[in-house]
Every structure is written in structure tokens, then in C-alpha cells.
mmCIF file of C-alpha atoms and ligand atoms in Angstrom:
data_model
loop_
_atom_site.group_PDB
_atom_site.id
_atom_site.type_symbol
_atom_site.label_atom_id
_atom_site.label_comp_id
_atom_site.label_asym_id
_atom_site.label_seq_id
_atom_site.Cartn_x
_atom_site.Cartn_y
_atom_site.Cartn_z
ATOM 1 C CA MET T 738 -0.172 -0.339 0.081
ATOM 2 C CA GLU T 739 1.366 3.067 -1.028
ATOM 3 C CA ARG T 740 1.744 6.000 2.266
ATOM 4 C CA ARG T 741 0.103 9.150 1.497
ATOM 5 C CA LYS T 742 2.109 11.939 2.714
ATOM 6 C CA LEU T 743 0.789 13.839 5.588
ATOM 7 C CA VAL T 744 1.929 17.325 6.478
ATOM 8 C CA ALA T 745 0.646 18.457 9.842
ATOM 9 C CA GLY T 746 0.975 21.697 11.917
ATOM 10 C CA ASN T 747 1.868 21.930 15.696
ATOM 11 C CA TRP T 748 0.663 25.238 16.906
ATOM 12 C CA LYS T 749 1.856 24.763 20.636
ATOM 13 C CA MET T 750 0.788 26.668 22.641
ATOM 14 C CA HIS T 751 -0.036 29.785 19.850
ATOM 15 C CA GLY T 752 -3.140 30.602 18.463
ATOM 16 C CA VAL T 753 -6.615 32.773 19.834
ATOM 17 C CA SER T 754 -9.460 33.785 17.353
ATOM 18 C CA ALA T 755 -8.065 36.181 15.222
ATOM 19 C CA ASP T 756 -5.389 33.125 13.909
ATOM 20 C CA LEU T 757 -8.522 31.612 12.922
ATOM 21 C CA ALA T 758 -8.249 33.657 9.368
ATOM 22 C CA GLU T 759 -4.965 31.512 9.207
ATOM 23 C CA ILE T 760 -6.847 28.267 9.705
ATOM 24 C CA THR T 761 -9.086 28.400 7.159
ATOM 25 C CA SER T 762 -6.527 30.013 4.451
ATOM 26 C CA ILE T 763 -5.029 26.431 5.227
ATOM 27 C CA SER T 764 -7.858 24.435 4.425
ATOM 28 C CA LEU T 765 -8.885 25.802 1.475
ATOM 29 C CA ALA T 766 -5.816 24.695 0.319
ATOM 30 C CA ALA T 767 -6.896 20.865 1.686
ATOM 31 C CA GLU T 768 -9.485 21.175 -0.539
ATOM 32 C CA THR T 769 -7.370 19.976 -3.752
ATOM 33 C CA ALA T 770 -4.148 18.795 -2.168
ATOM 34 C CA ASP T 771 -3.509 15.255 -3.006
ATOM 35 C CA ILE T 772 -1.439 14.413 0.434
ATOM 36 C CA ASP T 773 -2.967 14.766 3.684
ATOM 37 C CA MET T 774 -3.092 17.562 5.527
ATOM 38 C CA ALA T 775 -4.122 18.630 9.595
ATOM 39 C CA LEU T 776 -3.625 21.146 11.979
ATOM 40 C CA CYS T 777 -2.664 20.450 16.089
ATOM 41 C CA VAL T 778 -4.329 23.520 17.539
ATOM 42 C CA PRO T 779 -5.017 24.934 21.352
ATOM 43 C CA ALA T 780 -7.775 22.800 23.000
ATOM 44 C CA THR T 781 -10.135 26.129 23.518
ATOM 45 C CA LEU T 782 -9.553 26.343 19.954
ATOM 46 C CA ILE T 783 -10.786 23.026 18.460
ATOM 47 C CA GLU T 784 -14.135 23.994 17.894
ATOM 48 C CA ARG T 785 -13.228 26.865 16.540
ATOM 49 C CA ALA T 786 -10.984 26.412 14.321
ATOM 50 C CA VAL T 787 -13.607 23.122 12.769
ATOM 51 C CA ARG T 788 -16.191 26.034 12.417
ATOM 52 C CA ALA T 789 -13.259 28.045 10.610
ATOM 53 C CA ALA T 790 -12.522 25.118 8.301
ATOM 54 C CA PRO T 791 -14.987 22.967 7.751
ATOM 55 C CA GLY T 792 -14.367 19.140 6.467
ATOM 56 C CA PHE T 793 -10.951 20.094 7.329
ATOM 57 C CA SER T 794 -8.881 17.843 10.271
ATOM 58 C CA ILE T 795 -8.120 19.471 12.999
ATOM 59 C CA GLY T 796 -6.234 17.694 15.958
ATOM 60 C CA GLY T 797 -5.407 18.442 20.188
ATOM 61 C CA GLN T 798 -2.027 18.483 21.439
ATOM 62 C CA ASP T 799 -2.547 15.833 23.986
ATOM 63 C CA VAL T 800 -4.715 13.349 25.468
ATOM 64 C CA HIS T 801 -5.257 11.601 28.671
ATOM 65 C CA GLY T 802 -4.970 7.918 29.304
ATOM 66 C CA SER T 803 -7.763 7.115 30.625
ATOM 67 C CA GLU T 804 -11.658 7.648 29.436
ATOM 68 C CA LYS T 805 -12.851 10.062 32.607
ATOM 69 C CA GLY T 806 -12.241 10.888 35.818
ATOM 70 C CA ALA T 807 -10.689 12.529 38.491
ATOM 71 C CA HIS T 808 -7.640 14.584 36.247
ATOM 72 C CA THR T 809 -8.053 18.141 36.744
ATOM 73 C CA GLY T 810 -6.711 20.165 33.540
ATOM 74 C CA CYS T 811 -6.738 16.939 31.303
ATOM 75 C CA ILE T 812 -9.099 16.180 28.148
ATOM 76 C CA SER T 813 -10.465 12.918 27.169
ATOM 77 C CA ALA T 814 -10.451 11.201 23.905
ATOM 78 C CA ALA T 815 -14.046 11.824 23.822
ATOM 79 C CA MET T 816 -13.600 15.898 24.606
ATOM 80 C CA LEU T 817 -11.375 15.889 21.730
ATOM 81 C CA LEU T 818 -13.644 13.951 19.510
ATOM 82 C CA ASP T 819 -16.649 15.841 20.806
ATOM 83 C CA ALA T 820 -14.942 19.224 20.196
ATOM 84 C CA GLY T 821 -14.372 18.164 16.537
ATOM 85 C CA ALA T 822 -10.895 16.979 16.561
ATOM 86 C CA ARG T 823 -10.217 13.876 14.263
ATOM 87 C CA LEU T 824 -6.437 13.265 15.366
ATOM 88 C CA THR T 825 -3.823 14.058 18.492
ATOM 89 C CA ILE T 826 -0.264 14.230 18.868
ATOM 90 C CA VAL T 827 0.859 12.308 21.840
ATOM 91 C CA GLY T 828 4.727 11.594 23.741
ATOM 92 C CA HIS T 829 5.744 15.096 22.207
ATOM 93 C CA SER T 830 9.055 15.704 23.748
ATOM 94 C CA GLU T 831 8.445 19.528 25.433
ATOM 95 C CA ARG T 832 5.246 17.343 27.010
ATOM 96 C CA ARG T 833 7.774 14.463 28.200
ATOM 97 C CA GLU T 834 10.345 17.126 29.222
ATOM 98 C CA ALA T 835 8.222 19.222 31.076
ATOM 99 C CA GLN T 836 5.307 17.242 32.033
ATOM 100 C CA GLY T 837 7.409 13.850 32.954
ATOM 101 C CA GLU T 838 5.860 11.816 30.572
ATOM 102 C CA SER T 839 7.042 8.399 30.930
ATOM 103 C CA ASP T 840 6.719 6.218 27.639
ATOM 104 C CA GLY T 841 4.179 3.869 29.201
ATOM 105 C CA ASP T 842 2.006 6.877 29.714
ATOM 106 C CA VAL T 843 2.599 7.842 25.849
ATOM 107 C CA LYS T 844 1.198 4.341 25.698
ATOM 108 C CA ALA T 845 -1.567 4.679 27.312
ATOM 109 C CA LYS T 846 -2.813 7.721 25.915
ATOM 110 C CA ALA T 847 -2.173 7.056 21.918
ATOM 111 C CA GLU T 848 -4.105 3.461 22.931
ATOM 112 C CA ALA T 849 -6.970 6.022 24.616
ATOM 113 C CA ALA T 850 -7.056 7.963 21.199
ATOM 114 C CA LEU T 851 -6.967 4.865 19.058
ATOM 115 C CA ALA T 852 -9.850 2.827 21.179
ATOM 116 C CA ALA T 853 -12.380 6.199 20.661
ATOM 117 C CA GLY T 854 -11.682 6.776 16.924
ATOM 118 C CA LEU T 855 -8.983 9.838 16.820
ATOM 119 C CA SER T 856 -5.625 9.180 14.547
ATOM 120 C CA VAL T 857 -3.001 9.629 16.379
ATOM 121 C CA ILE T 858 0.422 11.063 15.996
ATOM 122 C CA LEU T 859 3.667 9.526 18.294
ATOM 123 C CA CYS T 860 6.121 11.571 18.740
ATOM 124 C CA VAL T 861 9.664 10.261 19.760
ATOM 125 C CA GLY T 862 13.148 11.768 19.356
ATOM 126 C CA GLU T 863 16.664 12.183 21.049
ATOM 127 C CA SER T 864 18.697 14.920 22.793
ATOM 128 C CA ASP T 865 21.481 16.417 21.186
ATOM 129 C CA SER T 866 23.603 14.800 24.256
ATOM 130 C CA VAL T 867 22.700 11.296 23.114
ATOM 131 C CA ARG T 868 23.557 12.338 19.081
ATOM 132 C CA GLU T 869 26.648 13.352 20.021
ATOM 133 C CA SER T 870 27.082 9.596 22.212
ATOM 134 C CA GLY T 871 26.683 7.552 18.516
ATOM 135 C CA LYS T 872 23.800 5.901 20.355
ATOM 136 C CA ALA T 873 20.546 7.801 18.813
ATOM 137 C CA VAL T 874 19.135 4.661 16.745
ATOM 138 C CA GLU T 875 19.101 2.327 20.042
ATOM 139 C CA THR T 876 17.766 5.221 22.387
ATOM 140 C CA VAL T 877 15.096 6.217 19.760
ATOM 141 C CA THR T 878 13.987 2.785 19.203
ATOM 142 C CA ALA T 879 13.950 1.744 22.083
ATOM 143 C CA GLN T 880 11.930 4.312 23.222
ATOM 144 C CA LEU T 881 9.433 3.693 20.373
ATOM 145 C CA ASP T 882 9.183 0.132 21.198
ATOM 146 C CA SER T 883 8.083 1.366 24.867
ATOM 147 C CA SER T 884 5.775 3.922 23.868
ATOM 148 C CA LEU T 885 3.691 2.317 20.958
ATOM 149 C CA PRO T 886 0.186 0.888 21.623
ATOM 150 C CA GLY T 887 -1.079 -2.702 21.706
ATOM 151 C CA GLY T 888 -2.278 -3.035 18.449
ATOM 152 C CA ILE T 889 -3.265 -1.068 15.735
ATOM 153 C CA SER T 890 -6.463 -1.266 13.532
ATOM 154 C CA ASP T 891 -5.926 0.562 10.965
ATOM 155 C CA ALA T 892 -2.994 1.549 10.087
ATOM 156 C CA SER T 893 -3.628 4.877 8.301
ATOM 157 C CA ARG T 894 -4.964 6.541 11.317
ATOM 158 C CA PHE T 895 -1.617 6.252 12.851
ATOM 159 C CA SER T 896 1.853 7.628 12.370
ATOM 160 C CA VAL T 897 5.411 8.056 14.085
ATOM 161 C CA ALA T 898 7.105 11.196 14.568
ATOM 162 C CA TYR T 899 11.042 11.229 14.318
ATOM 163 C CA GLU T 900 11.848 14.868 15.788
ATOM 164 C CA PRO T 901 15.380 15.301 17.287
ATOM 165 C CA ILE T 902 14.798 17.492 20.663
ATOM 166 C CA TRP T 903 18.141 19.111 19.680
ATOM 167 C CA ALA T 904 16.031 20.041 15.819
ATOM 168 C CA ILE T 905 13.340 21.319 17.766
ATOM 169 C CA GLY T 906 13.017 25.218 17.251
ATOM 170 C CA THR T 907 16.485 25.815 16.417
ATOM 171 C CA GLY T 908 17.071 26.170 12.939
ATOM 172 C CA LYS T 909 19.535 22.862 13.249
ATOM 173 C CA VAL T 910 18.254 20.198 10.828
ATOM 174 C CA PRO T 911 19.970 16.322 10.730
ATOM 175 C CA SER T 912 21.515 15.484 7.681
ATOM 176 C CA THR T 913 19.353 13.458 4.987
ATOM 177 C CA SER T 914 21.195 10.810 5.837
ATOM 178 C CA ASP T 915 20.768 10.808 9.863
ATOM 179 C CA ILE T 916 16.936 11.331 8.710
ATOM 180 C CA ASP T 917 17.283 7.997 6.033
ATOM 181 C CA GLU T 918 19.067 6.101 9.097
ATOM 182 C CA MET T 919 16.389 6.653 11.677
ATOM 183 C CA HIS T 920 13.452 5.918 9.899
ATOM 184 C CA ALA T 921 14.508 2.545 8.605
ATOM 185 C CA ALA T 922 14.997 1.359 11.927
ATOM 186 C CA LEU T 923 11.743 2.781 12.715
ATOM 187 C CA ARG T 924 10.458 1.323 10.321
ATOM 188 C CA GLY T 925 11.709 -1.974 11.592
ATOM 189 C CA ARG T 926 10.320 -1.308 15.178
ATOM 190 C CA LEU T 927 6.935 -1.011 13.115
ATOM 191 C CA VAL T 928 6.764 -3.961 11.162
ATOM 192 C CA ALA T 929 8.492 -5.835 13.826
ATOM 193 C CA ALA T 930 5.324 -4.761 16.515
ATOM 194 C CA PHE T 931 2.808 -4.538 13.881
ATOM 195 C CA GLY T 932 3.331 -7.283 10.841
ATOM 196 C CA GLU T 933 2.466 -6.217 7.887
ATOM 197 C CA ALA T 934 0.754 -3.344 8.844
ATOM 198 C CA GLY T 935 3.511 -2.073 9.778
ATOM 199 C CA ASN T 936 4.332 -0.540 6.487
ATOM 200 C CA ASN T 937 1.528 0.997 6.016
ATOM 201 C CA VAL T 938 2.445 3.188 9.101
ATOM 202 C CA ARG T 939 3.532 6.527 8.516
ATOM 203 C CA ILE T 940 6.442 8.020 9.566
ATOM 204 C CA LEU T 941 6.813 11.887 9.428
ATOM 205 C CA TYR T 942 9.705 13.949 10.149
ATOM 206 C CA GLY T 943 10.006 17.426 12.765
ATOM 207 C CA GLY T 944 12.139 19.810 13.685
ATOM 208 C CA SER T 945 12.567 23.145 12.109
ATOM 209 C CA VAL T 946 11.182 22.343 8.823
ATOM 210 C CA LYS T 947 10.748 24.986 6.709
ATOM 211 C CA ALA T 948 9.612 26.025 2.728
ATOM 212 C CA SER T 949 13.849 26.487 2.150
ATOM 213 C CA ASN T 950 13.930 23.062 3.374
ATOM 214 C CA ALA T 951 11.197 21.091 3.000
ATOM 215 C CA THR T 952 11.880 19.469 -0.729
ATOM 216 C CA GLU T 953 15.290 17.761 0.825
ATOM 217 C CA ILE T 954 13.950 16.042 3.599
ATOM 218 C CA PHE T 955 10.654 14.762 1.339
ATOM 219 C CA GLY T 956 13.790 14.073 -0.779
ATOM 220 C CA VAL T 957 14.629 10.912 1.693
ATOM 221 C CA PRO T 958 12.459 7.983 0.555
ATOM 222 C CA ASP T 959 11.225 6.462 4.404
ATOM 223 C CA VAL T 960 10.290 9.935 4.974
ATOM 224 C CA ASP T 961 6.459 9.797 4.994
ATOM 225 C CA GLY T 962 5.739 13.244 5.513
ATOM 226 C CA ALA T 963 6.849 16.528 8.664
ATOM 227 C CA LEU T 964 5.185 17.494 11.501
ATOM 228 C CA VAL T 965 5.660 21.135 11.923
ATOM 229 C CA GLY T 966 5.674 23.628 14.817
ATOM 230 C CA GLY T 967 6.925 27.662 13.880
ATOM 231 C CA ALA T 968 6.625 27.197 10.139
ATOM 232 C CA SER T 969 2.930 26.059 10.267
ATOM 233 C CA LEU T 970 1.234 28.975 12.448
ATOM 234 C CA LYS T 971 1.074 30.907 8.904
ATOM 235 C CA ALA T 972 -0.364 30.075 5.347
ATOM 236 C CA ALA T 973 2.311 31.699 3.924
ATOM 237 C CA ASP T 974 4.782 29.830 5.494
ATOM 238 C CA PHE T 975 3.344 26.627 5.698
ATOM 239 C CA LEU T 976 1.543 26.107 2.210
ATOM 240 C CA PRO T 977 4.713 25.585 0.547
ATOM 241 C CA ILE T 978 5.970 22.685 2.710
ATOM 242 C CA VAL T 979 2.689 20.828 1.693
ATOM 243 C CA ASP T 980 3.877 22.262 -1.552
ATOM 244 C CA ALA T 981 6.912 20.836 -1.292
ATOM 245 C CA ALA T 982 5.219 17.640 -0.005
ATOM 246 C CA SER T 983 3.345 17.314 -2.994
ATOM 247 C CA GLY T 984 5.778 17.669 -5.394
ATOM 248 C CA SER T 985 7.522 14.895 -3.709
ATOM 249 C CA ILE T 986 5.516 12.713 -5.104
ATOM 250 C CA ASN T 987 4.611 13.891 -8.384
ATOM 251 C CA ARG T 988 8.479 13.861 -9.318
HETATM 252 P P1 PGA B 421 9.486 23.403 15.203
HETATM 253 O O1 PGA B 421 8.658 22.458 16.261
HETATM 254 O O2 PGA B 421 8.793 23.006 13.264
HETATM 255 O O3 PGA B 421 9.476 24.779 15.421
HETATM 256 O O4 PGA B 421 10.894 23.259 15.262
HETATM 257 C C1 PGA B 421 8.551 20.949 15.472
HETATM 258 C C2 PGA B 421 7.637 20.561 16.497
HETATM 259 O O5 PGA B 421 8.093 20.251 17.870
HETATM 260 O O6 PGA B 421 7.066 19.743 16.413
#
């Protein structure tokens, strides 16, 4: 099965009503795009984003691993769906670090989201010290192994994002051969965990993706799309990245 490219934006803690026009502009491009697109926005904006961009994939940035309960400040998968979200990010390094989320937490979140019917983008990635020690591949594959949901009934609803922590928001990007090596290793782990379905899971690259480097990154064979932070906030920055992904399939 050919994996359809996915370019998803991660708005992090950015976005209020005044930014809905950008979401609308981005969503209009999706009507004719030959790739999948999504924007993961702050929870407070999900419902309005869905109204501003009917038919477009709006997602959350985190979800709780339980269905409901005494979890002040947290959001369940059913709540995300109720607000109109179709997907959620889990295990972003900013949450793993600042909120102390373990691989086990991330696995529970992925399982809760998938069971509820959401799509999931599960993030993994190494720190700069791990990269410098030469242990990036073994560290990230181990992180994936212990963060993966127990099963996937529909591989098209599950994606992995390889996001080196040192590349996020820094303007630094790994070499294409380092991205290639990591994506191939992650693919091997997905196939080991899920059998043939593991070949249908998309592996996105994330970390300082922008218009100027997108074509090179999408040229790496096992890169199935991107998770984009800073360059997803404005249609003028995001849509050239979408075009680069589209160009990579039509080349
Ligand atoms: P960035 O963020 O594109 O701003 O580097 C990517 C991410 O954290 O998902």
C-alpha cells in the first residue's frame, strides 16, 4: 500500500480567535491537495477551528490515557472528538520533558485515542547529548518500542513523528542520511511490532521544517510527511511545505 503523505502543523501554545483566518486559508488548500493535511491547535481553539475550516482535519496536542475521571486540567479522547477533533499528537518531547510523561504514559494516551476513533501522531526523538554519544538510533527505537500502542486496527490512523529534540525550534536539521537511517530503523521496529501493517504506518519528520529545507527532507525515501511547529502558524509559511510534499510524490 502506498503511504499517503501527511503534513501536520503543531501550533503548541499559540492561537486565539484572531488566528482563525490562517486556519481557514490553510484549509482551503486542502480541498485540492493530493496529500493529507492537519493542524493540531490548542484545545481552546479546536471547536472554533473546526467551524472555521469545515471538513479540514483539526487535532489536539495531547490527550489523557483514561476515559474520564478526577484529572484536573486534562482532556479525554471523547472530549477531543466531541469538540470536532479528528486526531491528536501524543508524546511530544516538550510534554515528555516538562510534564514528565513516560513512555508508558504515552502508550496509554495513544491507546485511549485510537480506541476512541482518533488518529494519532506519536512523537519520539533524541537529545543532542544522545546524538553526540552515537546512541541516537538505539535510544529512539527503544523509546518507540515502549511507547507503541498494543495494536493498530487501522494503520492509516497511526503515524510516528521522528523529532530530534535538538532540531525543534532551533533551525538545525539532521543530515538526510541521519534522517534516512533513523526512519529505516523505526520502520523496522513498526514491522516487528505490527507485522505487515507496520509498513502502512506513516513516519513523519519534525524539527525546524520550513519551505527552504522541505524539498530535501521529503526527498528522503522513508519520510512520509512532516510535523511542523513554527512554520505552521501562517498559511504563507505552511503551504509551501505542503507543496514540497506534494511535489515529492509527483516528481
Ligand atoms: P518546529 O517544531 O517546526 O518549530 O521546530 C516542530 C515540533 O515541535 O513539532
